[in-house]
GROMACS .gro file of C-alpha atoms in nm:
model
  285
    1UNK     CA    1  -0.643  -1.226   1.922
    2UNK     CA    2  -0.512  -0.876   2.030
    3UNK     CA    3  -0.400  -0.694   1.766
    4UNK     CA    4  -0.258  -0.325   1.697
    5UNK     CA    5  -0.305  -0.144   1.390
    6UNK     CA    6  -0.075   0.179   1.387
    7UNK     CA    7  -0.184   0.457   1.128
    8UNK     CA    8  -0.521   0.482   1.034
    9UNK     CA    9  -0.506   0.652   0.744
   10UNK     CA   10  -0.749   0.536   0.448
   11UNK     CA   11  -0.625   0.143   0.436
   12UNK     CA   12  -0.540   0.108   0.786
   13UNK     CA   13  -0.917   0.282   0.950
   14UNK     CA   14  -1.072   0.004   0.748
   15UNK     CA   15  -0.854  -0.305   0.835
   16UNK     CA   16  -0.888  -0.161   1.184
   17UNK     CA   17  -1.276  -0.208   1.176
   18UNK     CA   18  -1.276  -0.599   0.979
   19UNK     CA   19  -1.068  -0.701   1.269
   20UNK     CA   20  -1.332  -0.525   1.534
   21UNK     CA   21  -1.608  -0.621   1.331
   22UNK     CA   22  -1.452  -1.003   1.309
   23UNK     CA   23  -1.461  -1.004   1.730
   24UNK     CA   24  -1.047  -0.933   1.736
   25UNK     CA   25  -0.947  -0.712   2.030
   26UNK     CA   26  -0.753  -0.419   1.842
   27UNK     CA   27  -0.547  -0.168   1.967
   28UNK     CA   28  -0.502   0.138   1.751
   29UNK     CA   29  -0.255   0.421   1.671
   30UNK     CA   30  -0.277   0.776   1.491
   31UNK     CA   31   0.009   1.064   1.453
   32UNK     CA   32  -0.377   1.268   1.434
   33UNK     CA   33  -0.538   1.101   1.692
   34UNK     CA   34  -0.899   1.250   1.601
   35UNK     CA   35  -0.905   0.984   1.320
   36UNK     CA   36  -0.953   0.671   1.577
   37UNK     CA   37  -1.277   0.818   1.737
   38UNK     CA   38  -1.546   0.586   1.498
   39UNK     CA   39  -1.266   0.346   1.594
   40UNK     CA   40  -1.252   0.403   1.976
   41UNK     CA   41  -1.662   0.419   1.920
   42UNK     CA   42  -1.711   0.073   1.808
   43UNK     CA   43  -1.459  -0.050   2.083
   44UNK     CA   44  -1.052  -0.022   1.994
   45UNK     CA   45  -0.848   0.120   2.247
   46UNK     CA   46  -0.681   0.416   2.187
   47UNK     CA   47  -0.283   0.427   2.217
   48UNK     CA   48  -0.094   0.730   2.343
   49UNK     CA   49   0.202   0.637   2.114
   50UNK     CA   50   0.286   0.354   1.865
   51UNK     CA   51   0.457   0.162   2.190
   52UNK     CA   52   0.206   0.182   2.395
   53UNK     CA   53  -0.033   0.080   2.125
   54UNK     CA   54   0.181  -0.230   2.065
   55UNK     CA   55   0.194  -0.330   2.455
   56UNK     CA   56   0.020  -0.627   2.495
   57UNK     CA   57  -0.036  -0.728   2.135
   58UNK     CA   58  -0.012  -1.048   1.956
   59UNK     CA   59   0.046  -0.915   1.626
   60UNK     CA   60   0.086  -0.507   1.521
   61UNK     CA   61   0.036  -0.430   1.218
   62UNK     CA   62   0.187  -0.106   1.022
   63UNK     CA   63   0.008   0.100   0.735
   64UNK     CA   64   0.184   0.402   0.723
   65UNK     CA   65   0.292   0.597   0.355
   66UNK     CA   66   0.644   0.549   0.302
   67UNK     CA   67   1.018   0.439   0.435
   68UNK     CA   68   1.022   0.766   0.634
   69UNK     CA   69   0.695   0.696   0.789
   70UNK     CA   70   0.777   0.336   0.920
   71UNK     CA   71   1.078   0.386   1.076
   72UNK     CA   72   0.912   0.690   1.288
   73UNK     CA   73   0.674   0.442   1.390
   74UNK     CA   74   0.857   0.149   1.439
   75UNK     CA   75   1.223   0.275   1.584
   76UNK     CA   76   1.110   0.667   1.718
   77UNK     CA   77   1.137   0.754   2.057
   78UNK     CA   78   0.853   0.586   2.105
   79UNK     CA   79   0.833   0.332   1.843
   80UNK     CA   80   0.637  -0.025   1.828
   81UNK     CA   81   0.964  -0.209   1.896
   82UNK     CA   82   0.967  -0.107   2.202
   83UNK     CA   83   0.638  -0.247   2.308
   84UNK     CA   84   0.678  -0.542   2.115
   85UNK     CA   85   0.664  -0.860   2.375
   86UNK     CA   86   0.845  -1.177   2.319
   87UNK     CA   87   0.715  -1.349   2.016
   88UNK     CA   88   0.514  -1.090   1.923
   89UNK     CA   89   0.454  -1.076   1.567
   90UNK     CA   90   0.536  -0.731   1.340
   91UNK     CA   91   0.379  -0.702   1.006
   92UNK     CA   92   0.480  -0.396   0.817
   93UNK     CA   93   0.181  -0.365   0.555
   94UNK     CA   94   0.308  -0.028   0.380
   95UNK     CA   95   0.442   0.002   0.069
   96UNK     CA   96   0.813   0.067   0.136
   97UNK     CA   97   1.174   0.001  -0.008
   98UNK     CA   98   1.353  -0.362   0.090
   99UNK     CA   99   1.653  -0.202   0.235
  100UNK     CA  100   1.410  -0.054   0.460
  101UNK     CA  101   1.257  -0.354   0.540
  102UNK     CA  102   1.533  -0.467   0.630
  103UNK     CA  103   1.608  -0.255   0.875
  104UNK     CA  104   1.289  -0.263   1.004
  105UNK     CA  105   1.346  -0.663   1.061
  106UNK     CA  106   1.618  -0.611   1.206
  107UNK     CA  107   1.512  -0.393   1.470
  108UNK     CA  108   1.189  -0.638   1.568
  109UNK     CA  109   1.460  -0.937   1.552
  110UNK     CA  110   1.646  -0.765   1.873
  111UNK     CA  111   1.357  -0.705   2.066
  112UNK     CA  112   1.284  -1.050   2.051
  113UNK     CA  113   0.946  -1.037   1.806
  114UNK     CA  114   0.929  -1.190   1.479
  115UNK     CA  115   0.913  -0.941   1.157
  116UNK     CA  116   0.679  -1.024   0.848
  117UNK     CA  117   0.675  -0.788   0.551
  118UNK     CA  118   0.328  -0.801   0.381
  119UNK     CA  119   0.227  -0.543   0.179
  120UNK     CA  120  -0.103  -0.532  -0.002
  121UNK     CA  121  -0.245  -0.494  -0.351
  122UNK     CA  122  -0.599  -0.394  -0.378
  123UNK     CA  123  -0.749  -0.025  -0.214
  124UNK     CA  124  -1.035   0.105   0.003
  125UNK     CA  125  -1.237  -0.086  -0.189
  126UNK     CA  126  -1.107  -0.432  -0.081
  127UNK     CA  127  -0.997  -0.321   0.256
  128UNK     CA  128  -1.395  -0.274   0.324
  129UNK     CA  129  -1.465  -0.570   0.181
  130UNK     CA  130  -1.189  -0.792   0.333
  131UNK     CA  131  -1.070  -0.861  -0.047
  132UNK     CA  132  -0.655  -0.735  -0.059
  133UNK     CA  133  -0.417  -0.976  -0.178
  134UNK     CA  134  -0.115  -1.040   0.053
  135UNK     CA  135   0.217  -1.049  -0.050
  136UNK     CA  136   0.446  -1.148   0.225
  137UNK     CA  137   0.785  -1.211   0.313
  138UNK     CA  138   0.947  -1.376   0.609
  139UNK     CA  139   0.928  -1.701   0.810
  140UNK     CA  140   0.681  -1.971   0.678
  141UNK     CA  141   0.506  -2.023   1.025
  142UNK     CA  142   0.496  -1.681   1.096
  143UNK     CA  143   0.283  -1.633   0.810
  144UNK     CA  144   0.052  -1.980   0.933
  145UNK     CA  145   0.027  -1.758   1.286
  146UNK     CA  146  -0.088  -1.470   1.153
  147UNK     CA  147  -0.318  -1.597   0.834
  148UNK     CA  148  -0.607  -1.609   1.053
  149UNK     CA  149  -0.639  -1.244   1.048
  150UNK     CA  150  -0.468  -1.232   0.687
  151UNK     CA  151  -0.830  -1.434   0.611
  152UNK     CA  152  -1.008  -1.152   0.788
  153UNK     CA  153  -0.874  -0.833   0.561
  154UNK     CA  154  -0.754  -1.052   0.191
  155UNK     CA  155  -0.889  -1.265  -0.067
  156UNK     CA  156  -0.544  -1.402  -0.105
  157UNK     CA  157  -0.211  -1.472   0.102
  158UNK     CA  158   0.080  -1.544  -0.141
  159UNK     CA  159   0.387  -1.588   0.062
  160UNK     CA  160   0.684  -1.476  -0.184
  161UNK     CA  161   1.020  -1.537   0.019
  162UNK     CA  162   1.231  -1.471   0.289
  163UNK     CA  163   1.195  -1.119   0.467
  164UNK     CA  164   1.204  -0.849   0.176
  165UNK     CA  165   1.085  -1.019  -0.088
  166UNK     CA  166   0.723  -0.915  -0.024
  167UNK     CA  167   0.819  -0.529  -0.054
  168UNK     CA  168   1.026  -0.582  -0.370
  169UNK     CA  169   0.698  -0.753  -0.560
  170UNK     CA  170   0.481  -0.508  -0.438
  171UNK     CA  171   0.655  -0.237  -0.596
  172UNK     CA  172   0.670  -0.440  -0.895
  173UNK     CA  173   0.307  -0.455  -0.915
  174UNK     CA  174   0.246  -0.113  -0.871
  175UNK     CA  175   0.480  -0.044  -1.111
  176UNK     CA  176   0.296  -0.244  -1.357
  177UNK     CA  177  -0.016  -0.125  -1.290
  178UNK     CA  178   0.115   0.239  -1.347
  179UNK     CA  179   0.283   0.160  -1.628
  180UNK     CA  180  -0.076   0.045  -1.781
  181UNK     CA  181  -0.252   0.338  -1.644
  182UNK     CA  182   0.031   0.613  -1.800
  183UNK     CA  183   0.004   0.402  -2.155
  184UNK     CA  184  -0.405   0.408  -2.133
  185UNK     CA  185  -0.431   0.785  -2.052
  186UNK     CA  186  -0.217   0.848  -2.352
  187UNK     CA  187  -0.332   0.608  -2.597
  188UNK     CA  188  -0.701   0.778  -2.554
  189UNK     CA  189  -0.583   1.117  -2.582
  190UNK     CA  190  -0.428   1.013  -2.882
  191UNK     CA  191  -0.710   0.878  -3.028
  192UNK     CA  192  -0.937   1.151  -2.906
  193UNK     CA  193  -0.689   1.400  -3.088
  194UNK     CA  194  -0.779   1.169  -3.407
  195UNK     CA  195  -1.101   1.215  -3.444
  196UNK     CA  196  -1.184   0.853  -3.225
  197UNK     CA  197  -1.495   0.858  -2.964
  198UNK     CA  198  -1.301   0.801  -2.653
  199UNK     CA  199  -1.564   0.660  -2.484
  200UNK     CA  200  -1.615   0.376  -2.801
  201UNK     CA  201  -1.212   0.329  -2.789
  202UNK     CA  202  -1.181   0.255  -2.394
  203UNK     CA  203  -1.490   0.014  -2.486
  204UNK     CA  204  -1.337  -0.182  -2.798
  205UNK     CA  205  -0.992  -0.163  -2.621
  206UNK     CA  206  -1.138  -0.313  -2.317
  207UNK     CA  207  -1.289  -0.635  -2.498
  208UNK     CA  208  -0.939  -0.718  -2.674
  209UNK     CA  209  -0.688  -0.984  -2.544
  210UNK     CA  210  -0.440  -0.735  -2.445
  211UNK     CA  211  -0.605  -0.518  -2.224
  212UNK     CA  212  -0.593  -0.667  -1.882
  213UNK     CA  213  -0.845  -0.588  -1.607
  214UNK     CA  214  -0.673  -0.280  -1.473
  215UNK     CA  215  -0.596  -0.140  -1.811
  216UNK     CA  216  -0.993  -0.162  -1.880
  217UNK     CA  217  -1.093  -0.047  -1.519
  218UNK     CA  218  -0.857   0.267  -1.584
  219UNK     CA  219  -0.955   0.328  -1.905
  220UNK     CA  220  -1.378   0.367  -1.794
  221UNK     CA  221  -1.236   0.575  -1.510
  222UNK     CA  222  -1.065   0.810  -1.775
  223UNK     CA  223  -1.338   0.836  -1.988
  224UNK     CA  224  -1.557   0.921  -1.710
  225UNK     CA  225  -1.317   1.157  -1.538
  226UNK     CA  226  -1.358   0.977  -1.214
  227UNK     CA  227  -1.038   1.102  -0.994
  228UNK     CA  228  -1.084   1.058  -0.674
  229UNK     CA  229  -0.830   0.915  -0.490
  230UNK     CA  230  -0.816   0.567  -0.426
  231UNK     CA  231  -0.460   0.523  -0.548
  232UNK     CA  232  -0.287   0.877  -0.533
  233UNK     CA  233  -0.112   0.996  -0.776
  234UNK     CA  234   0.131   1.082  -0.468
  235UNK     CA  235   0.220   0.748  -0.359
  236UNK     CA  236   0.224   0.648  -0.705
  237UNK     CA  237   0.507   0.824  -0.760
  238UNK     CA  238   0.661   0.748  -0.457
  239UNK     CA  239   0.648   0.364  -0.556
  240UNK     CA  240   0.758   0.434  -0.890
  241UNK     CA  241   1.057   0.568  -0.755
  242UNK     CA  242   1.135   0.329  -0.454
  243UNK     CA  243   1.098   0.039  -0.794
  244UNK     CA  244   1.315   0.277  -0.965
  245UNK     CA  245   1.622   0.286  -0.680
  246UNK     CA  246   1.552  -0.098  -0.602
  247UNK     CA  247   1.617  -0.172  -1.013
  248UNK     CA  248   1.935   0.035  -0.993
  249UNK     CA  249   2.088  -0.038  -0.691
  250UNK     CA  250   2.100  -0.418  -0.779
  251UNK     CA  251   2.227  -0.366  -1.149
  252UNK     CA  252   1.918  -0.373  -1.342
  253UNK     CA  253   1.814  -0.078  -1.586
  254UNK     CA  254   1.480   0.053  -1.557
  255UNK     CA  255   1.410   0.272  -1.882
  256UNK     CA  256   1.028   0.190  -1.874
  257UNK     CA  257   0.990   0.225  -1.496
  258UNK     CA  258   1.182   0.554  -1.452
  259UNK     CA  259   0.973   0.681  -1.774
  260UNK     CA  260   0.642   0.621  -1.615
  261UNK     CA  261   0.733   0.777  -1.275
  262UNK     CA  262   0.854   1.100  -1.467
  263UNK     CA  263   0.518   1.112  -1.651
  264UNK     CA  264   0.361   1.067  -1.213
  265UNK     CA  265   0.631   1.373  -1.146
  266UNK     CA  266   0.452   1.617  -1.441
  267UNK     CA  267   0.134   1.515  -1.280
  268UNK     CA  268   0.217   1.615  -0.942
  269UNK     CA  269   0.391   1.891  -1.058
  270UNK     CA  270   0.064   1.997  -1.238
  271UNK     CA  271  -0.115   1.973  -0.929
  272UNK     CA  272  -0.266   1.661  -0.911
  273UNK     CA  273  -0.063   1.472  -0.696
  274UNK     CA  274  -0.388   1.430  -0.463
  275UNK     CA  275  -0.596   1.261  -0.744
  276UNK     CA  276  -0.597   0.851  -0.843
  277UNK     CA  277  -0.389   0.737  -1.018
  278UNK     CA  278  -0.619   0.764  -1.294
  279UNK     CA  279  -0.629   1.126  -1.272
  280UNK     CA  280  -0.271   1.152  -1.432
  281UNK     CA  281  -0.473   1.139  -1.771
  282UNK     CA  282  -0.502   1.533  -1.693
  283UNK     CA  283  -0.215   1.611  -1.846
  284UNK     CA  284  -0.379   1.577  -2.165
  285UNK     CA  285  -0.658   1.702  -2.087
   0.00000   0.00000   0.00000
């Protein structure tokens, strides 16, 4: 299958080599172009522009940072859409707001290509090891076209909805995961200000029923001041507040949410916007 992967950034460089790696034909796209050249190495074609990247492609897949992002790449002057050929398949994989989405879809709809929303939970991590969980919105069989190469970079495909719905549950579970990761970093300096071993708390913590995975993976992270970014304390806050306008703009309050992405904002603010998410435990410090 030929397949186009525009942005390789530190998601996208690694889906780009599982789908080499897997025997896929893949085309590839960078605003820096420098970034494709262990890409280009092990065999991808370079593409002058996000449409010419997308000419000739089955599917093209998107992994950019945020609404801003996508649309450049999808709708500029020389967006994907316009190399898109009939019955192409679009898969926006960033994390991005559903009314942009939606106007994403709408876009691949009238250039005669079919639009799939699937963002992804996991990080580098499980992009190397072909472990992200999908969560995707859109048509049914487009999702049965494309799961062949869904296989290739996830553990998991969970198809959620209709086109949309995938974005909106995505920024639900980052939002829950930073929610966890905000109330870990400030339980432990709380107990740490109490006299507690920190180290001892995040383990005891940890083994309880109510700490979930995450909780106890951010919690050793903490403790061992391990920062670097995986998650960024950036785009953390940029989810936060995509979950926050998505809440709002459909009638729902979002105390909790918008409390958490204020306690992100003091962190970038504090200079550590370019740290994991993890690393917003420095403002205790």
């Amino acid at each position: 299958m030929t397949v186009s992967i525009l942005g390789l950034g530190a998601m996208g460089a690694r889906m780009a080599a599982r789908l080499l790696a897997a025997g896929h034909a893949v085309n590839v796209w960078n605003r820096t172009p420098e970034r494709a050249a262990p890409l280009v190495d092990a065999g991808a074609r370079l593409g002058a522009s996000p449409r010419d990247a997308a000419s000739g492609a089955e599917v093209v897949i998107s992994m950019v940072t945020d609404d801003a992002a996508a649309r450049a790449v999808w709708t500029g002057p020389e967006g994907a859409v316009f190399g898109l050929g009939p019955g192409a398949v679009a898969v926006e994989s960033s994390t991005l707001t559903p009314a942009a989405v939606a106007e994403l879809a709408e876009a691949v709809t009238e250039a005669g290509a079919v639009f799939l929303d699937a963002p992804v939970a996991g990080s580098r991590p499980q992009a190397e090891a072909g472990a992200l969980v999908y969560l995707v919105g859109g048509d049914a069989q487009a999702v049965e076209r494309v799961r062949p190469l869904f296989d290739v970079l996830g553990g998991a495909v969970h198809h959620v909805g209709p086109t949309g719905q995938g974005a909106a549950v995505k920024l639900a579970v980052n939002a829950l995961f930073a929610t966890q990761v905000a109330a870990v970093a400030e339980l432990l300096a709380m107990l740490q200000a109490s006299g507690v071993d920190p180290e001892a708390a995040a383990s005891v913590i940890g083994a309880t029923p109510v700490a979930s995975p995450a909780a106890a993976g951010a919690m050793g992270a903490i403790v061992g001041r391990r920062f670097g970014p995986l998650f960024p304390v950036d785009l953390v806050e940029k989810d936060l507040r995509y979950a926050v306008d998505l809440a709002t703009s459909n009638g729902v309050a979002a105390p909790t949410t918008e409390a958490v992405r204020a306690v992100f904002a003091r962190a970038q603010a504090a200079g550590f916007g370019g740290d994991n998410i993890t690393g917003v435990a420095q403002l205790w410090a």
